[in-house]
Amino acid sequence: MNCSQVRELMSALHDHELRPEAVAEVNDHLRDCAECSRLVSEFGELSNLAAGLRNVSMSAPGWATIEAALDAHSWTQSQFVRHLRSRPARIAIAAGLLVAATVGIGAYYLRSDHNDHEHVAAHFGHFLDEFDRNPDEAEQVLLANYSGQSVSLDEAARQLKYQPVAPNGLPKGFTRDRVYLLKMPCCVCVQSRYKDATGRTVVVFEHVDDQPAWFGDRPTMMVQCHGLATCLVQVDGKLAASWKRQKRVITLIGALDLEEVSRLVEFLNELYPQSAASDQALNRSDGCKCHHCICPSVVHSDLVLRNATDTRPPWQHLQ
Amino acid sequence: MSVRSSDKPRRFMTDAASNGADRGVNASRRTESIMRIVERCRQGDRHAQQELYEEFKDKVLRLVVRMVGQQDAPDLVQQIFLQTFRNIRQYSGRAQFGTWLYRLAINECLQLRRRIHRTTCCTLDHEPIDDSMSWSLQSENQELLGRALEGIDAGLRAIFLLREVEELSYAEIASVLQVSAGTVGSRLNRARSRLREELIELGWEP
Ligand SMILES: [Zn+2]
Ligand SMILES: [Zn+2]
C-alpha cells in the first residue's frame, strides 16, 4: 500500500473498524513510513482530547419543563424561533417592596437588531432566577457563557485598561471572595463576589458599555440615590440595583433592602477616582439633596416611575 | 493493533442507563425495555414519555451542547423531545431507537445552526463550545479542541462527536447518518484532518 491508500483507511484503523487483512497491510506500511505513523498517533491524541468533551457542566431541563411544553401546544419551527428570541419572558412581582412596576427595558433590547443583547438578557435572566436560591450555581451560567476568568485586581485593571471600582471592597462586614472577568459581547465586565458574616453573597458587576438588557423585562423601578439614577429590581427575596457613573455601569445583586442599596451605592461612589473633576460636577457629592432619593433619611413615597413607553436605557430616564 | 474491538462501551445505543460495561444479556434486556417504553409513548402515555426523557436526556444534551453551544442547548433539547414525542409513530422499530433519536437530534442541531447563521451575524462563532466551569481550570489543549470543533463543518463535527464522544460503532453511525459504513470512515478521515489543521492553526503542538 502507498501513503494515500493508507490514509484513506487511517480512521478505520484507529477506530478498530478495519478488516484483519487490511490491518496487516497498513501496519506494514506504517513501520516504514514516519509521516503516516505520525498521523496515526495524532489521531490518538485527538481521541484523548475528545474524551474530555464527554462531561458537560450543565444539566438538561427538568421533566416539568418538557411536560409544560407538551401541554402548551404543538409547536411549529417558527414558534420555536420566536420562543428563543423572546427569552426571558418572566414577570417577577415586586411584592413587599414598593408597588411600582413598569416594563420598559425589555422593549428596549428587543428592538435592538443585535442578537447579543437577547443572549445577554437570557443569560442574565437565568443568573437572576438562580441567584437567591443558589448564588454559586447562578454564577456558573455567566462564567461558562462568557469565559469567566478568576483574576487578581492588578490583572483585572490590566485587561480592562481602567481601574475598576467595585473589586476594591465593600463596607465593613463584607469580604471579597472572588474577582472574575467576563468576556461579554460588547466589552469585558468585571464581576466581584463578596460575602457577609452570614455567608450571604453580594455580587457587583462593573463595565463601561451601555447594556440595558440585563434585567430583561422584569419589573424595574427608577429612583435617585445619591444623585444617581438607579434602576431597582426585585430578585426573589433580594434586591438588585444598577446605576451609571462616568462611563461605568455598576450592577449590584443581592442587597437585603433599600437601606443597604443606598449604603452600597454611597460607598462605591466614594471610590471613584477623585481626579475626574467633570464627574464631580455631574454627580454632586454634597450629601443627599436629591428629591427622589431612596436613602433612609428621605421619604420613600415620591419615587419616580419610568414611563413604560420610554425605551431609553434606565439611567437616562432621570438625567 | 486489534481488529473490530467489541469491548468499547456503546452506552447510548443499547444501554443508556447503566455504565455500559455489560453489553450481553443485560443490554438486550435494556433494549427490550426501551422498546416497551417506546410502544407506550406511541399511545401517548405521559409516564412513558417521562421515562424515555429521563433515559435519554443527558445523552441528547451532551450532543446538543457540543453541536450548537451551551446557550441554545436547553431549548433545543426541549424541542428535540417535543419532536420525538410528536413523531414517535414514524419510528419503524427496524433501527435501534437510539439511532433514530440521534438522527432527529442531529437534524435539529443542523437546522438551528442554519437558522442562526441566516438570521444573525456572528453569535455562534464567538461562543465557546467548551463549557467547562472556567476555562482557567481546563487544559489548554481541550480549550483548543473546543474552538477547533467550531471551525469545522457542522456535518463533520457531528460525525466526529458520534464517534469520539458518543462512542458509536461505524455501523451505528452509518445508521444514524444514513450513509454506508465506508463513507463513515472517509468522513471521519476528513473530520480528523480538518480538526488537526484547525488545531495546528490555533497553536496545537501534537
Ligand atoms: Zn505513508
Ligand atoms: Zn441619596
PDB file of N, CA, C and O in Angstrom, chain A residues 34 59 63 81-82 88 103 117 124 128 150 152 171 177 185 190 198 205 219 232 243 247 260 277 285 313:
ATOM      1  N   ALA A  34       7.329   7.199   8.362  1.00  0.00           N
ATOM      2  CA  ALA A  34       7.252   8.036   9.565  1.00  0.00           C
ATOM      3  C   ALA A  34       6.076   9.002   9.493  1.00  0.00           C
ATOM      4  O   ALA A  34       5.398   9.258  10.495  1.00  0.00           O
ATOM      5  N   SER A  59     -27.101  20.853  33.112  1.00  0.00           N
ATOM      6  CA  SER A  59     -27.984  19.698  33.070  1.00  0.00           C
ATOM      7  C   SER A  59     -29.187  19.988  32.180  1.00  0.00           C
ATOM      8  O   SER A  59     -29.515  21.138  31.911  1.00  0.00           O
ATOM      9  N   TRP A  63     -38.135  17.446  33.780  1.00  0.00           N
ATOM     10  CA  TRP A  63     -39.292  16.904  33.066  1.00  0.00           C
ATOM     11  C   TRP A  63     -40.470  17.869  33.086  1.00  0.00           C
ATOM     12  O   TRP A  63     -41.222  17.990  32.119  1.00  0.00           O
ATOM     13  N   VAL A  81     -38.502  29.429  17.100  1.00  0.00           N
ATOM     14  CA  VAL A  81     -37.561  30.534  16.924  1.00  0.00           C
ATOM     15  C   VAL A  81     -38.020  31.733  17.729  1.00  0.00           C
ATOM     16  O   VAL A  81     -37.242  32.372  18.423  1.00  0.00           O
ATOM     17  N   ARG A  82     -39.315  31.998  17.673  1.00  0.00           N
ATOM     18  CA  ARG A  82     -39.826  33.128  18.442  1.00  0.00           C
ATOM     19  C   ARG A  82     -39.579  32.928  19.932  1.00  0.00           C
ATOM     20  O   ARG A  82     -39.239  33.853  20.641  1.00  0.00           O
ATOM     21  N   PRO A  88     -35.661  36.226  28.180  1.00  0.00           N
ATOM     22  CA  PRO A  88     -36.551  35.613  29.150  1.00  0.00           C
ATOM     23  C   PRO A  88     -37.870  36.372  29.200  1.00  0.00           C
ATOM     24  O   PRO A  88     -37.890  37.569  29.103  1.00  0.00           O
ATOM     25  N   VAL A 103     -42.569  48.137  32.830  1.00  0.00           N
ATOM     26  CA  VAL A 103     -41.779  47.337  31.907  1.00  0.00           C
ATOM     27  C   VAL A 103     -41.260  48.272  30.834  1.00  0.00           C
ATOM     28  O   VAL A 103     -41.990  49.098  30.337  1.00  0.00           O
ATOM     29  N   HIS A 117     -27.718  41.172  22.564  1.00  0.00           N
ATOM     30  CA  HIS A 117     -28.479  41.692  23.699  1.00  0.00           C
ATOM     31  C   HIS A 117     -29.451  40.658  24.236  1.00  0.00           C
ATOM     32  O   HIS A 117     -29.627  40.522  25.427  1.00  0.00           O
ATOM     33  N   PHE A 124     -28.414  36.511  31.752  1.00  0.00           N
ATOM     34  CA  PHE A 124     -28.532  37.263  32.983  1.00  0.00           C
ATOM     35  C   PHE A 124     -29.848  36.938  33.680  1.00  0.00           C
ATOM     36  O   PHE A 124     -29.907  36.844  34.908  1.00  0.00           O
ATOM     37  N   LEU A 128     -30.239  35.633  37.424  1.00  0.00           N
ATOM     38  CA  LEU A 128     -31.093  36.240  38.443  1.00  0.00           C
ATOM     39  C   LEU A 128     -32.085  35.224  39.007  1.00  0.00           C
ATOM     40  O   LEU A 128     -32.363  35.215  40.201  1.00  0.00           O
ATOM     41  N   SER A 150     -10.940  33.899  36.690  1.00  0.00           N
ATOM     42  CA  SER A 150     -10.668  34.442  38.011  1.00  0.00           C
ATOM     43  C   SER A 150      -9.360  35.222  37.957  1.00  0.00           C
ATOM     44  O   SER A 150      -8.358  34.719  37.466  1.00  0.00           O
ATOM     45  N   SER A 152      -6.603  38.511  39.649  1.00  0.00           N
ATOM     46  CA  SER A 152      -6.202  39.422  40.716  1.00  0.00           C
ATOM     47  C   SER A 152      -6.653  40.826  40.324  1.00  0.00           C
ATOM     48  O   SER A 152      -7.018  41.079  39.184  1.00  0.00           O
ATOM     49  N   PRO A 171     -18.285  47.984  52.165  1.00  0.00           N
ATOM     50  CA  PRO A 171     -18.128  48.442  53.560  1.00  0.00           C
ATOM     51  C   PRO A 171     -17.804  47.294  54.503  1.00  0.00           C
ATOM     52  O   PRO A 171     -17.954  46.121  54.155  1.00  0.00           O
ATOM     53  N   ASP A 177     -14.541  37.800  47.869  1.00  0.00           N
ATOM     54  CA  ASP A 177     -14.393  36.369  47.744  1.00  0.00           C
ATOM     55  C   ASP A 177     -13.631  36.060  46.451  1.00  0.00           C
ATOM     56  O   ASP A 177     -12.614  35.378  46.443  1.00  0.00           O
ATOM     57  N   PRO A 185     -20.321  40.203  25.019  1.00  0.00           N
ATOM     58  CA  PRO A 185     -20.227  40.533  23.592  1.00  0.00           C
ATOM     59  C   PRO A 185     -19.698  41.947  23.337  1.00  0.00           C
ATOM     60  O   PRO A 185     -18.987  42.174  22.373  1.00  0.00           O
ATOM     61  N   VAL A 190     -16.210  43.200  34.768  1.00  0.00           N
ATOM     62  CA  VAL A 190     -15.574  42.621  35.950  1.00  0.00           C
ATOM     63  C   VAL A 190     -16.652  42.297  36.988  1.00  0.00           C
ATOM     64  O   VAL A 190     -17.530  43.104  37.260  1.00  0.00           O
ATOM     65  N   THR A 198     -22.815  36.336  57.481  1.00  0.00           N
ATOM     66  CA  THR A 198     -23.767  35.224  57.483  1.00  0.00           C
ATOM     67  C   THR A 198     -23.579  34.295  56.290  1.00  0.00           C
ATOM     68  O   THR A 198     -24.297  33.314  56.142  1.00  0.00           O
ATOM     69  N   PHE A 205     -21.178  43.885  39.469  1.00  0.00           N
ATOM     70  CA  PHE A 205     -20.629  43.901  38.117  1.00  0.00           C
ATOM     71  C   PHE A 205     -20.254  45.333  37.758  1.00  0.00           C
ATOM     72  O   PHE A 205     -20.947  46.266  38.127  1.00  0.00           O
ATOM     73  N   PRO A 219     -39.994  43.639  36.142  1.00  0.00           N
ATOM     74  CA  PRO A 219     -40.433  44.961  36.575  1.00  0.00           C
ATOM     75  C   PRO A 219     -39.270  45.699  37.226  1.00  0.00           C
ATOM     76  O   PRO A 219     -38.564  45.135  38.061  1.00  0.00           O
ATOM     77  N   LEU A 232     -33.879  49.732  40.059  1.00  0.00           N
ATOM     78  CA  LEU A 232     -34.039  48.694  41.081  1.00  0.00           C
ATOM     79  C   LEU A 232     -34.876  47.537  40.546  1.00  0.00           C
ATOM     80  O   LEU A 232     -35.853  47.750  39.834  1.00  0.00           O
ATOM     81  N   TRP A 243     -26.695  51.310  38.258  1.00  0.00           N
ATOM     82  CA  TRP A 243     -26.581  52.749  38.028  1.00  0.00           C
ATOM     83  C   TRP A 243     -25.339  53.012  37.215  1.00  0.00           C
ATOM     84  O   TRP A 243     -24.499  52.139  37.041  1.00  0.00           O
ATOM     85  N   LYS A 247     -18.399  56.679  32.855  1.00  0.00           N
ATOM     86  CA  LYS A 247     -18.826  55.741  31.801  1.00  0.00           C
ATOM     87  C   LYS A 247     -19.150  54.368  32.364  1.00  0.00           C
ATOM     88  O   LYS A 247     -19.496  53.459  31.623  1.00  0.00           O
ATOM     89  N   GLU A 260     -29.711  49.081  52.411  1.00  0.00           N
ATOM     90  CA  GLU A 260     -28.413  48.528  52.040  1.00  0.00           C
ATOM     91  C   GLU A 260     -28.000  48.971  50.635  1.00  0.00           C
ATOM     92  O   GLU A 260     -26.842  49.275  50.397  1.00  0.00           O
ATOM     93  N   ALA A 277     -12.713  65.782  37.669  1.00  0.00           N
ATOM     94  CA  ALA A 277     -13.410  66.976  38.143  1.00  0.00           C
ATOM     95  C   ALA A 277     -14.765  67.135  37.466  1.00  0.00           C
ATOM     96  O   ALA A 277     -15.750  67.508  38.087  1.00  0.00           O
ATOM     97  N   SER A 285     -21.708  65.575  45.225  1.00  0.00           N
ATOM     98  CA  SER A 285     -21.429  64.693  46.363  1.00  0.00           C
ATOM     99  C   SER A 285     -21.772  65.397  47.674  1.00  0.00           C
ATOM    100  O   SER A 285     -21.394  64.950  48.736  1.00  0.00           O
ATOM    101  N   PRO A 313     -32.131  53.678  27.811  1.00  0.00           N
ATOM    102  CA  PRO A 313     -31.533  52.933  28.917  1.00  0.00           C
ATOM    103  C   PRO A 313     -31.971  53.559  30.245  1.00  0.00           C
ATOM    104  O   PRO A 313     -32.175  54.768  30.306  1.00  0.00           O
TER     105      PRO A 313
END
